Coordinates of C-alpha atoms in Angstrom, one line a residue:
M1 CA -2.0 -20.7 12.2
N2 CA -5.4 -20.0 10.6
N3 CA -6.9 -20.2 7.1
A4 CA -5.5 -16.8 6.2
D5 CA -2.0 -17.7 7.3
V6 CA -2.0 -20.9 5.2
A7 CA -3.4 -19.0 2.3
A8 CA -0.6 -16.4 2.6
A9 CA 2.0 -19.2 2.4
L10 CA 0.4 -20.7 -0.7
D11 CA 0.3 -17.3 -2.3
E12 CA 4.0 -16.8 -1.6
I13 CA 4.8 -20.1 -3.2
A14 CA 2.8 -19.1 -6.3
E15 CA 4.6 -15.8 -6.4
L16 CA 8.0 -17.5 -6.2
L17 CA 7.0 -20.0 -8.9
E18 CA 6.2 -17.0 -11.1
L19 CA 9.7 -15.6 -10.5
R20 CA 11.0 -19.0 -11.4
N21 CA 9.0 -19.0 -14.7
E22 CA 7.2 -22.2 -13.8
S23 CA 4.1 -23.3 -15.8
T24 CA 1.0 -21.2 -15.5
F25 CA -1.1 -24.2 -14.4
R26 CA 1.3 -25.0 -11.5
I27 CA 1.2 -21.4 -10.3
R28 CA -2.6 -21.3 -10.7
A29 CA -2.9 -24.5 -8.6
Y30 CA -1.4 -22.7 -5.6
Q31 CA -3.4 -19.5 -6.2
N32 CA -6.6 -21.5 -6.4
A33 CA -5.9 -23.4 -3.2
S34 CA -5.2 -20.2 -1.5
K35 CA -8.5 -18.7 -2.7
A36 CA -10.4 -21.8 -1.7
L37 CA -9.0 -21.6 1.9
T38 CA -10.0 -18.0 2.3
G39 CA -13.5 -18.7 1.0
I40 CA -14.4 -21.5 3.5
T41 CA -15.6 -21.1 7.0
E42 CA -14.3 -24.4 8.4
D43 CA -10.9 -24.2 10.1
V44 CA -8.0 -25.5 8.1
R45 CA -6.7 -27.4 11.2
V46 CA -10.0 -29.3 11.6
L47 CA -9.9 -30.2 7.9
A48 CA -6.3 -31.4 8.2
D49 CA -6.9 -33.4 11.4
S50 CA -9.9 -35.2 9.8
G51 CA -8.1 -35.9 6.5
R52 CA -10.5 -33.7 4.5
L53 CA -8.2 -31.1 3.0
V54 CA -8.4 -32.8 -0.4
D55 CA -12.2 -32.5 -0.2
V56 CA -11.7 -28.7 -0.7
K57 CA -11.9 -28.0 -4.4
G58 CA -8.6 -26.7 -5.5
V59 CA -6.5 -28.5 -2.9
G60 CA -4.9 -31.5 -4.4
K61 CA -2.9 -34.2 -2.7
G62 CA 0.4 -32.5 -3.1
I63 CA -0.8 -29.1 -1.8
A64 CA -2.6 -30.8 1.1
E65 CA 0.7 -32.4 2.1
R66 CA 2.4 -28.9 2.1
I67 CA -0.4 -27.5 4.2
E68 CA -0.1 -30.4 6.7
E69 CA 3.6 -29.8 6.9
L70 CA 3.0 -26.1 7.7
L71 CA 0.5 -26.9 10.4
S72 CA 2.6 -29.5 12.1
T73 CA 6.1 -27.8 11.8
G74 CA 5.3 -24.1 11.2
K75 CA 7.1 -24.1 7.9
I76 CA 7.1 -25.6 4.4
G77 CA 10.5 -27.0 3.2
Y78 CA 9.5 -26.4 -0.4
L79 CA 8.8 -22.8 0.3
D80 CA 12.1 -22.4 2.2
D81 CA 13.9 -23.8 -0.9
L82 CA 12.2 -21.3 -3.2
R83 CA 13.0 -18.4 -0.9
R84 CA 16.7 -19.3 -1.1
E85 CA 16.5 -19.0 -4.9
F86 CA 15.3 -15.4 -4.7
P87 CA 16.3 -12.9 -2.0
A88 CA 13.4 -11.2 -0.2
G89 CA 14.2 -7.9 -1.9
V90 CA 13.6 -9.5 -5.3
R91 CA 10.2 -10.6 -4.2
S92 CA 9.5 -7.0 -3.1
L93 CA 9.8 -5.9 -6.7
L94 CA 6.5 -7.6 -7.5
A95 CA 4.8 -4.9 -5.3
V96 CA 5.6 -2.3 -7.9
P97 CA 2.8 -1.9 -10.4
G98 CA 4.0 -2.8 -13.9
I99 CA 6.8 -5.1 -12.6
G100 CA 5.7 -8.6 -13.4
P101 CA 7.5 -11.8 -12.6
S102 CA 9.4 -11.8 -15.9
L103 CA 10.8 -8.3 -15.5
A104 CA 11.6 -8.9 -11.8
R105 CA 13.5 -12.0 -12.7
R106 CA 15.4 -10.3 -15.6
A107 CA 16.3 -7.3 -13.4
Y108 CA 17.7 -9.6 -10.8
L109 CA 19.6 -12.0 -13.0
E110 CA 20.8 -9.5 -15.6
L111 CA 21.3 -6.3 -13.5
G112 CA 21.7 -7.7 -10.0
V113 CA 18.7 -5.8 -8.7
Q114 CA 17.8 -7.1 -5.2
S115 CA 15.7 -4.3 -3.7
L116 CA 13.4 -1.4 -4.5
E117 CA 16.4 0.9 -4.1
D118 CA 18.4 -1.1 -6.6
L119 CA 15.5 -0.9 -9.0
K120 CA 15.3 2.8 -8.6
L121 CA 19.0 3.2 -9.2
A122 CA 18.9 1.0 -12.3
A123 CA 16.0 3.0 -13.7
E124 CA 17.7 6.4 -13.0
S125 CA 21.1 5.3 -14.5
G126 CA 19.5 4.0 -17.7
R127 CA 20.5 0.4 -17.1
L128 CA 16.9 -0.7 -16.8
A129 CA 16.0 0.9 -20.1
E130 CA 18.8 -1.1 -21.8
L131 CA 17.2 -4.4 -21.1
P132 CA 16.1 -5.9 -24.5
G133 CA 12.4 -5.1 -25.1
L134 CA 12.1 -2.5 -22.4
G135 CA 13.2 1.1 -23.4
E136 CA 13.2 4.5 -21.7
K137 CA 9.4 5.0 -21.5
S138 CA 9.0 1.7 -19.6
A139 CA 11.9 2.7 -17.3
Q140 CA 10.2 6.0 -16.5
N141 CA 6.9 4.2 -15.8
V142 CA 8.8 2.1 -13.3
L143 CA 10.1 5.2 -11.6
R144 CA 6.7 6.7 -11.3
A145 CA 5.3 3.4 -9.9
L146 CA 8.1 3.3 -7.4
G147 CA 7.0 6.7 -6.1
R148 CA 3.5 5.4 -5.5
V149 CA 4.8 2.3 -3.7
S150 CA 6.9 4.4 -1.3
K151 CA 3.8 6.4 -0.3
R152 CA 1.7 3.3 0.5
E153 CA 4.3 0.8 1.7
H154 CA 3.0 0.9 5.2
R155 CA -0.6 0.5 4.3
I156 CA -2.7 -2.7 4.0
S157 CA -6.1 -3.4 2.5
I158 CA -9.2 -2.8 4.5
G159 CA -10.0 -6.5 4.0
K160 CA -7.0 -7.4 6.1
A161 CA -7.3 -4.6 8.6
M162 CA -11.0 -4.8 9.5
P163 CA -11.1 -8.5 10.5
L164 CA -8.0 -8.0 12.7
V165 CA -9.5 -5.0 14.4
E166 CA -12.8 -6.9 15.0
E167 CA -10.8 -9.7 16.6
L168 CA -9.0 -7.2 18.9
I169 CA -12.3 -5.5 19.9
A170 CA -13.9 -8.9 20.6
D171 CA -11.0 -10.0 22.8
L172 CA -11.0 -6.7 24.7
Q173 CA -14.8 -6.8 25.2
A174 CA -14.3 -10.3 26.7
V175 CA -12.1 -8.7 29.4
Q176 CA -14.3 -5.7 30.2
S177 CA -17.5 -4.3 28.8
L178 CA -16.5 -1.3 26.7
P179 CA -19.6 0.2 25.1
N180 CA -17.7 3.0 23.4
L181 CA -14.8 0.9 22.0
M182 CA -14.5 1.6 18.2
P183 CA -11.9 2.3 15.5
A184 CA -11.2 5.9 14.4
G185 CA -9.3 7.2 11.4
S186 CA -9.3 5.8 7.9
L187 CA -10.7 2.5 9.1
R188 CA -13.8 4.1 10.4
R189 CA -14.1 6.0 7.1
W190 CA -13.8 2.6 5.3
S191 CA -10.8 3.8 3.2
P192 CA -9.6 1.1 0.8
T193 CA -6.2 1.0 2.4
I194 CA -5.3 1.5 6.0
G195 CA -2.1 2.7 7.7
D196 CA -1.8 2.7 11.5
I197 CA -5.0 2.0 13.4
D198 CA -6.5 4.0 16.2
L199 CA -8.9 2.5 18.7
M200 CA -10.8 4.6 21.2
A201 CA -12.8 3.7 24.2
T202 CA -14.0 4.9 27.6
S203 CA -13.5 2.7 30.7
S204 CA -13.9 2.8 34.5
D205 CA -10.7 0.8 34.8
P206 CA -8.3 1.9 32.1
A207 CA -5.2 0.1 33.5
A208 CA -6.9 -3.2 33.3
V209 CA -7.9 -2.6 29.7
M210 CA -4.3 -1.5 28.8
D211 CA -2.8 -4.6 30.4
A212 CA -5.2 -6.8 28.5
F213 CA -4.5 -5.0 25.2
V214 CA -0.7 -5.4 25.3
N215 CA -1.1 -9.1 26.2
L216 CA -3.5 -10.0 23.4
P217 CA -2.4 -13.0 21.3
Q218 CA -2.2 -10.9 18.2
V219 CA 0.5 -8.7 19.6
R220 CA 4.0 -9.2 18.4
Q221 CA 5.7 -6.1 19.9
I222 CA 4.8 -3.6 22.5
L223 CA 5.8 0.0 21.5
G224 CA 4.3 1.7 24.5
H225 CA 2.3 0.7 27.6
G226 CA 0.7 3.6 29.4
A227 CA -2.2 4.2 31.7
T228 CA -4.5 5.7 29.0
K229 CA -2.6 5.0 25.8
S230 CA -0.7 2.0 24.5
S231 CA 0.8 1.1 21.1
V232 CA 1.5 -2.4 19.7
V233 CA 2.6 -4.1 16.5
T234 CA 0.4 -7.0 15.6
D235 CA 1.6 -10.2 14.0
N236 CA 0.9 -8.9 10.5
G237 CA 3.0 -5.8 11.1
L238 CA 0.2 -3.4 11.7
Q239 CA 0.6 -0.7 14.4
V240 CA -2.5 -0.3 16.6
D241 CA -2.9 2.4 19.2
L242 CA -5.5 2.2 21.9
R243 CA -6.6 5.4 23.7
I244 CA -8.9 5.4 26.8
V245 CA -10.5 8.9 27.0
E246 CA -12.9 10.8 29.2
E247 CA -16.5 9.9 28.6
A248 CA -17.4 13.6 28.8
A249 CA -15.3 14.4 25.7
F250 CA -15.7 11.1 23.8
G251 CA -17.9 12.6 21.1
S252 CA -15.4 15.4 20.4
L253 CA -12.4 13.0 20.5
I254 CA -13.9 10.4 18.2
Q255 CA -14.9 13.1 15.7
H256 CA -11.4 14.6 15.7
F257 CA -9.6 11.2 15.3
T258 CA -11.9 10.0 12.6
G259 CA -10.9 12.8 10.3
S260 CA -10.0 13.0 7.5
R261 CA -7.4 15.7 7.9
D262 CA -9.0 17.8 5.2
H263 CA -12.5 17.4 6.6
N264 CA -11.3 18.6 10.0
I265 CA -9.5 21.6 8.5
E266 CA -12.7 22.6 6.6
L267 CA -14.8 22.1 9.7
R268 CA -12.4 24.3 11.8
E269 CA -12.7 27.0 9.2
Y270 CA -16.5 26.7 9.1
A271 CA -16.5 27.0 12.9
L272 CA -14.2 30.1 12.9
N273 CA -16.7 31.9 10.8
M274 CA -19.3 31.2 13.6
G275 CA -16.9 32.6 16.2
L276 CA -16.0 29.1 17.5
S277 CA -12.8 27.1 17.6
L278 CA -12.5 23.4 17.6
N279 CA -10.1 20.9 19.1
E280 CA -10.3 17.3 20.2
Y281 CA -11.9 18.2 23.5
G282 CA -14.8 20.2 22.3
I283 CA -16.0 23.6 20.9
T284 CA -14.8 26.9 22.4
A285 CA -16.7 30.2 22.1
A286 CA -14.1 32.8 21.1
S287 CA -16.0 35.6 22.8
T288 CA -16.1 34.0 26.3
G289 CA -13.6 31.2 26.2
A290 CA -16.3 28.7 27.4
V291 CA -15.6 25.2 26.3
R292 CA -18.5 22.8 25.5
M293 CA -17.6 19.1 25.6
F294 CA -19.6 16.3 24.0
T295 CA -20.2 12.7 24.9
D296 CA -22.0 12.1 21.6
E297 CA -20.6 12.8 18.2
R298 CA -23.9 13.7 16.7
E299 CA -24.4 16.4 19.2
F300 CA -21.0 17.8 18.2
Y301 CA -22.2 18.3 14.6
R302 CA -25.6 19.5 15.8
A303 CA -23.9 22.2 17.9
L304 CA -22.3 23.6 14.7
G305 CA -25.7 23.7 12.9
L306 CA -24.9 20.7 10.8
A307 CA -26.7 17.4 10.1
W308 CA -24.9 14.2 11.1
I309 CA -22.1 13.4 8.6
E310 CA -21.5 9.7 8.1
P311 CA -17.8 8.8 8.7
E312 CA -17.5 7.5 5.1
L313 CA -18.3 11.0 3.8
R314 CA -15.7 12.9 5.8
E315 CA -13.2 13.5 2.9
A316 CA -13.7 17.3 2.2
Q317 CA -15.8 16.6 -0.9
G318 CA -18.7 19.0 -0.2
E319 CA -20.1 17.1 2.8
I320 CA -20.0 20.1 5.2
R321 CA -21.9 22.4 2.8
A322 CA -24.4 19.6 2.2
A323 CA -24.8 19.0 6.0
R324 CA -25.5 22.8 6.4
D325 CA -28.0 22.9 3.6
G326 CA -29.7 19.6 4.6
T327 CA -28.9 17.9 1.3
L328 CA -26.8 15.0 2.5
P329 CA -28.0 11.7 0.8
H330 CA -29.5 8.8 2.7
L331 CA -26.6 6.4 2.0
V332 CA -27.2 2.8 0.9
G333 CA -26.5 0.2 3.5
V334 CA -25.7 -3.5 3.6
E335 CA -29.2 -4.0 4.8
D336 CA -30.5 -2.6 1.5
V337 CA -28.8 -5.3 -0.6
R338 CA -31.4 -7.8 -2.1
G339 CA -29.0 -10.0 -4.0
D340 CA -25.6 -10.7 -5.5
L341 CA -25.2 -10.6 -9.3
H342 CA -21.6 -11.8 -9.7
V343 CA -21.0 -15.3 -8.2
H344 CA -18.7 -18.1 -9.3
S345 CA -18.9 -21.9 -8.7
D346 CA -16.7 -24.9 -9.3
W347 CA -17.8 -25.0 -12.9
S348 CA -15.1 -22.4 -13.5
D349 CA -12.6 -21.2 -10.8
G350 CA -15.0 -21.2 -7.8
A351 CA -14.5 -23.5 -4.8
V352 CA -17.9 -25.1 -4.3
P353 CA -20.8 -26.4 -6.4
I354 CA -23.5 -24.1 -7.7
E355 CA -26.0 -25.3 -5.2
S356 CA -23.7 -24.4 -2.3
M357 CA -23.5 -20.8 -3.6
I358 CA -27.3 -20.6 -4.0
T359 CA -27.8 -21.9 -0.5
A360 CA -25.3 -19.4 0.9
A361 CA -27.1 -16.5 -0.8
E362 CA -30.5 -17.9 0.4
D363 CA -29.2 -18.1 4.0
R364 CA -28.3 -14.4 3.8
G365 CA -32.0 -13.7 3.0
Y366 CA -31.3 -12.6 -0.5
A367 CA -34.1 -12.4 -3.0
Y368 CA -32.0 -13.3 -5.9
V369 CA -28.5 -14.5 -7.0
A370 CA -26.8 -14.8 -10.4
I371 CA -24.4 -17.6 -11.2
T372 CA -21.8 -16.0 -13.4
D373 CA -19.0 -18.4 -14.1
H374 CA -16.2 -17.4 -16.5
S375 CA -16.2 -17.8 -20.2
G376 CA -13.3 -19.7 -21.7
G377 CA -11.3 -16.8 -23.2
I378 CA -8.6 -16.3 -20.7
G379 CA -7.8 -20.0 -20.5
V380 CA -6.6 -20.1 -16.8
A381 CA -10.0 -19.9 -15.0
N382 CA -11.5 -23.1 -16.3
G383 CA -13.9 -21.0 -18.2
L384 CA -17.0 -22.5 -19.9
S385 CA -17.2 -23.4 -23.6
P386 CA -20.5 -22.7 -25.3
D387 CA -21.5 -26.3 -24.8
R388 CA -20.7 -26.3 -21.1
L389 CA -22.6 -23.0 -20.6
I390 CA -25.7 -24.6 -22.3
E391 CA -25.3 -27.5 -19.9
Q392 CA -25.0 -25.2 -16.9
I393 CA -28.1 -23.2 -17.9
G394 CA -30.1 -26.4 -17.7
L395 CA -28.6 -27.3 -14.3
V396 CA -29.2 -23.8 -12.9
R397 CA -32.9 -23.9 -14.1
Q398 CA -33.3 -27.3 -12.2
L399 CA -31.7 -26.0 -9.1
A400 CA -33.9 -22.9 -9.2
E401 CA -36.9 -25.1 -8.9
R402 CA -35.4 -26.7 -5.8
H403 CA -34.9 -23.3 -4.2
P404 CA -38.2 -21.4 -4.5
R405 CA -37.3 -18.9 -1.8
I406 CA -34.7 -17.2 -4.0
R407 CA -34.7 -16.3 -7.6
V408 CA -31.7 -17.9 -9.3
L409 CA -30.5 -16.2 -12.5
C410 CA -28.5 -17.9 -15.2
G411 CA -25.5 -15.7 -15.9
S412 CA -21.9 -15.5 -17.2
E413 CA -18.9 -13.3 -16.7
V414 CA -18.0 -13.0 -20.3
D415 CA -14.5 -11.9 -21.4
I416 CA -14.3 -8.7 -23.5
R417 CA -11.8 -9.4 -26.3
R418 CA -9.3 -6.9 -27.5
D419 CA -11.6 -5.7 -30.2
G420 CA -14.6 -5.3 -27.9
T421 CA -16.4 -8.4 -29.1
L422 CA -17.5 -11.0 -26.5
D423 CA -16.4 -14.5 -25.7
F424 CA -19.8 -16.0 -26.4
P425 CA -21.9 -15.4 -29.6
D426 CA -25.2 -13.5 -29.3
E427 CA -27.3 -16.6 -29.7
I428 CA -25.8 -18.0 -26.5
L429 CA -25.9 -14.7 -24.6
A430 CA -29.6 -14.4 -25.4
Q431 CA -30.3 -17.5 -23.3
L432 CA -28.9 -15.9 -20.2
D433 CA -30.7 -13.8 -17.6
W434 CA -27.7 -11.7 -16.6
V435 CA -24.4 -11.0 -18.4
V436 CA -21.3 -9.4 -16.8
A437 CA -18.7 -8.3 -19.3
S438 CA -15.1 -7.9 -18.0
V439 CA -11.6 -7.2 -19.3
H440 CA -9.2 -9.9 -18.1
S441 CA -6.3 -9.5 -20.6
G442 CA -4.7 -7.0 -23.0
F443 CA -4.2 -4.4 -20.2
N444 CA -1.5 -2.6 -22.2
Q445 CA -3.8 -1.2 -24.9
T446 CA -3.8 2.5 -25.4
E447 CA -6.5 4.6 -23.6
E448 CA -8.2 5.1 -27.0
Q449 CA -8.2 1.4 -27.7
M450 CA -9.4 0.3 -24.3
T451 CA -12.1 2.9 -24.2
A452 CA -13.5 1.8 -27.6
R453 CA -13.1 -1.8 -26.6
I454 CA -15.2 -1.4 -23.5
I455 CA -17.9 0.8 -25.0
R456 CA -18.3 -1.6 -27.9
A457 CA -18.9 -4.4 -25.4
M458 CA -21.5 -2.3 -23.5
E459 CA -23.3 -1.6 -26.7
N460 CA -24.0 -5.3 -27.1
P461 CA -27.7 -5.5 -26.1
H462 CA -27.1 -8.7 -24.1
V463 CA -24.6 -7.1 -21.7
D464 CA -26.1 -6.0 -18.4
A465 CA -23.1 -4.9 -16.4
L466 CA -19.4 -4.0 -16.7
G467 CA -17.3 -6.0 -14.2
H468 CA -14.4 -4.4 -12.2
P469 CA -14.3 -1.5 -14.8
T470 CA -10.7 -0.3 -14.3
G471 CA -9.0 -3.7 -13.7
R472 CA -7.0 -2.4 -10.7
L473 CA -5.6 -4.7 -8.0
I474 CA -4.8 -2.5 -5.0
G475 CA -1.1 -2.5 -4.4
K476 CA -0.4 -5.0 -7.2
R477 CA -1.7 -3.6 -10.5
E478 CA -2.6 -0.1 -11.6
P479 CA -5.8 0.6 -13.5
Y480 CA -5.5 0.2 -17.2
A481 CA -5.6 3.4 -19.3
V482 CA -9.3 4.2 -20.1
D483 CA -11.4 7.3 -20.5
L484 CA -13.9 6.7 -17.7
E485 CA -15.9 9.8 -18.6
Q486 CA -16.7 8.3 -21.9
V487 CA -17.4 4.9 -20.3
F488 CA -19.7 6.3 -17.7
R489 CA -21.7 8.3 -20.4
A490 CA -21.9 5.1 -22.5
A491 CA -23.1 3.2 -19.5
A492 CA -25.9 5.6 -18.9
R493 CA -26.8 5.6 -22.6
T494 CA -26.8 1.8 -22.9
H495 CA -28.3 1.0 -19.5
T496 CA -25.2 -1.0 -18.5
A497 CA -24.7 -1.2 -14.7
L498 CA -21.2 -0.4 -13.5
E499 CA -19.8 -2.7 -10.9
I500 CA -18.2 -1.9 -7.6
N501 CA -16.4 -5.2 -7.1
S502 CA -16.3 -5.9 -3.3
F503 CA -13.2 -8.0 -3.2
P504 CA -10.9 -5.9 -1.0
E505 CA -8.0 -6.3 -3.5
R506 CA -10.2 -4.7 -6.2
L507 CA -12.9 -2.3 -4.8
D508 CA -13.4 -1.3 -8.4
L509 CA -14.9 1.1 -9.2
S510 CA -13.3 3.3 -6.6
D511 CA -15.4 5.7 -4.5
R512 CA -14.3 8.7 -6.5
H513 CA -15.1 7.1 -9.9
A514 CA -18.4 5.7 -8.6
R515 CA -19.6 9.1 -7.5
R516 CA -18.8 10.5 -10.9
A517 CA -20.6 7.7 -12.6
I518 CA -23.7 8.5 -10.6
E519 CA -23.4 12.2 -11.5
L520 CA -23.4 11.1 -15.2
G521 CA -26.6 9.1 -14.8
A522 CA -25.1 5.6 -14.6
T523 CA -26.4 2.8 -12.3
L524 CA -24.1 0.9 -9.9
V525 CA -24.2 -2.7 -9.0
V526 CA -22.3 -3.8 -5.9
D527 CA -21.2 -7.4 -6.3
T528 CA -18.9 -9.7 -4.4
D529 CA -17.4 -11.7 -7.3
A530 CA -17.6 -14.6 -4.7
H531 CA -15.7 -17.7 -5.4
A532 CA -16.8 -19.4 -2.2
P533 CA -19.7 -18.9 0.3
A534 CA -17.5 -16.9 2.8
H535 CA -16.8 -14.3 0.0
L536 CA -20.4 -13.2 0.1
D537 CA -19.5 -11.4 3.4
N538 CA -17.2 -9.1 1.3
I539 CA -20.4 -7.2 0.3
R540 CA -19.7 -4.8 3.2
Y541 CA -16.5 -3.5 1.6
G542 CA -18.3 -2.8 -1.7
I543 CA -21.2 -1.1 0.0
A544 CA -18.7 1.0 1.9
M545 CA -17.2 2.2 -1.4
A546 CA -20.8 3.0 -2.6
R547 CA -21.4 5.0 0.6
R548 CA -18.1 6.8 0.1
A549 CA -19.4 7.6 -3.4
W550 CA -22.6 9.2 -1.8
A551 CA -24.7 6.5 -3.3
T552 CA -28.3 5.8 -2.2
A553 CA -30.2 2.6 -2.6
D554 CA -31.8 4.1 -5.7
D555 CA -28.3 4.2 -7.3
V556 CA -27.5 0.5 -6.6
L557 CA -29.2 -2.0 -8.9
N558 CA -29.0 -4.9 -6.4
A559 CA -30.7 -2.9 -3.8
Y560 CA -33.8 -3.2 -6.0
S561 CA -36.5 -5.7 -5.5
F562 CA -36.6 -8.6 -8.0
D563 CA -39.5 -7.1 -9.9
A564 CA -37.7 -3.7 -10.0
L565 CA -34.5 -5.5 -11.2
Q566 CA -36.5 -7.2 -14.0
A567 CA -38.1 -3.8 -15.0
W568 CA -34.6 -2.3 -15.1
L569 CA -33.4 -5.1 -17.4
R570 CA -36.3 -4.5 -19.7
N571 CA -36.5 -0.7 -19.7
G572 CA -33.4 0.7 -18.0
E573 CA -35.4 1.9 -15.0
P574 CA -37.3 0.2 -12.1

């Protein structure tokens, strides 16, 4: 039982309380406690054993008692009681974008809907549309959303998959040195969501590696246990396959299994035009039948006359042509990041004091960090009033003097109201070094309304960045309707940076949208939206999206030096 396990239990309680129509503040208490536990590095068991759970901001006495019960007994009686009120199938309705707790509750109580299949039948029969306040259009939207859910139901976010795989790799490396052990497939391409996971390695003793693999503590079920390939299901329901392959063909095999499918199809067609055929074992000359194997993936691409194609780019989006022509970009990397410009503290809904976030950014070697607590508009994030923001500015200036090794910017994540005005007046915003404007409510506006709303906010001269520009929560909430072409053009015109939010549940902008934004002349900013020090590590997910968008360091604002950042803020260019 680790921090993530406890956080998942608290999230489930919050979800069930939503179904029960409990108060927003009670629901938020469990959500905040969950967020706090995922954002700290200290083990929850250590905190519980030393009586320090209540020292974690967001964990009150009652929730601490629930956590201690879970750690000592493996369950929470209160959670079990809530589960009995709503069948598991009812809770699954919340995975459908557009189905909030209110509609899920009504569908269950009034229509007897207890599963996704029940919901589909209710929508198709017209019963769902007959619910007061719903209508045929909403029912059709539910059907479309159900189709999307069925396609992704076996996928999880990269933020859950990557740490698990890193644990598995570390445990296997402890048994035997495996220099070629790595993930393939969508995980190696850093896709936002992951299905089954493929691990590949070479080994002098495959049997020992396979025995160790199927006996790892994360394994819940063994699907297959062979001499060179084994399959397991982990305790979070993810299938992981491990292949031990010949070292002589490792480069060809890892290329083949990294994919994507469309990339490999295009690559095979490209090779056929050269009189070559490809498979997972190497390159075959059609004229002679001679097969060339590769230990190194770079040599595989070089043999085709192509520059090395980074795994993140292998999505059949023009990368093969660019590799042939020598026009692939030098992609931005985590090592290029100079600072984080979207960070929260316990002044709003963060887990720790401002100075703790400054110190955490300083420890990462950052040149700058912006404290951007929420404005008060949405009401549930303990947002700052104008008076509290003025008070915070004074504190941040004082703390900046105590931390001369890092530039500390006074900022705010300001709510964009329905009409495009901002939650703080201009005279307050003018006192800030950095302003992120975000939509947190009114997601049901029309595309025309939302587009005008966002562009009006970006046209405010005090706004420096647009936070999580489409509002999506992967697997939970679809993007709101907005004309992104217009938004991207306005961002270029107004010199407003467009955020790639690194939280794995957001990754917003998506890679596809971020690439288009760059094409239209906009600048990206890759932020973590950190609510605790550990969240700063999420930068790798946001940078992965930027890399998938073909972004270079020149395209990412927080890859600039502090002086270049200041020049951009003044002039729109470094």
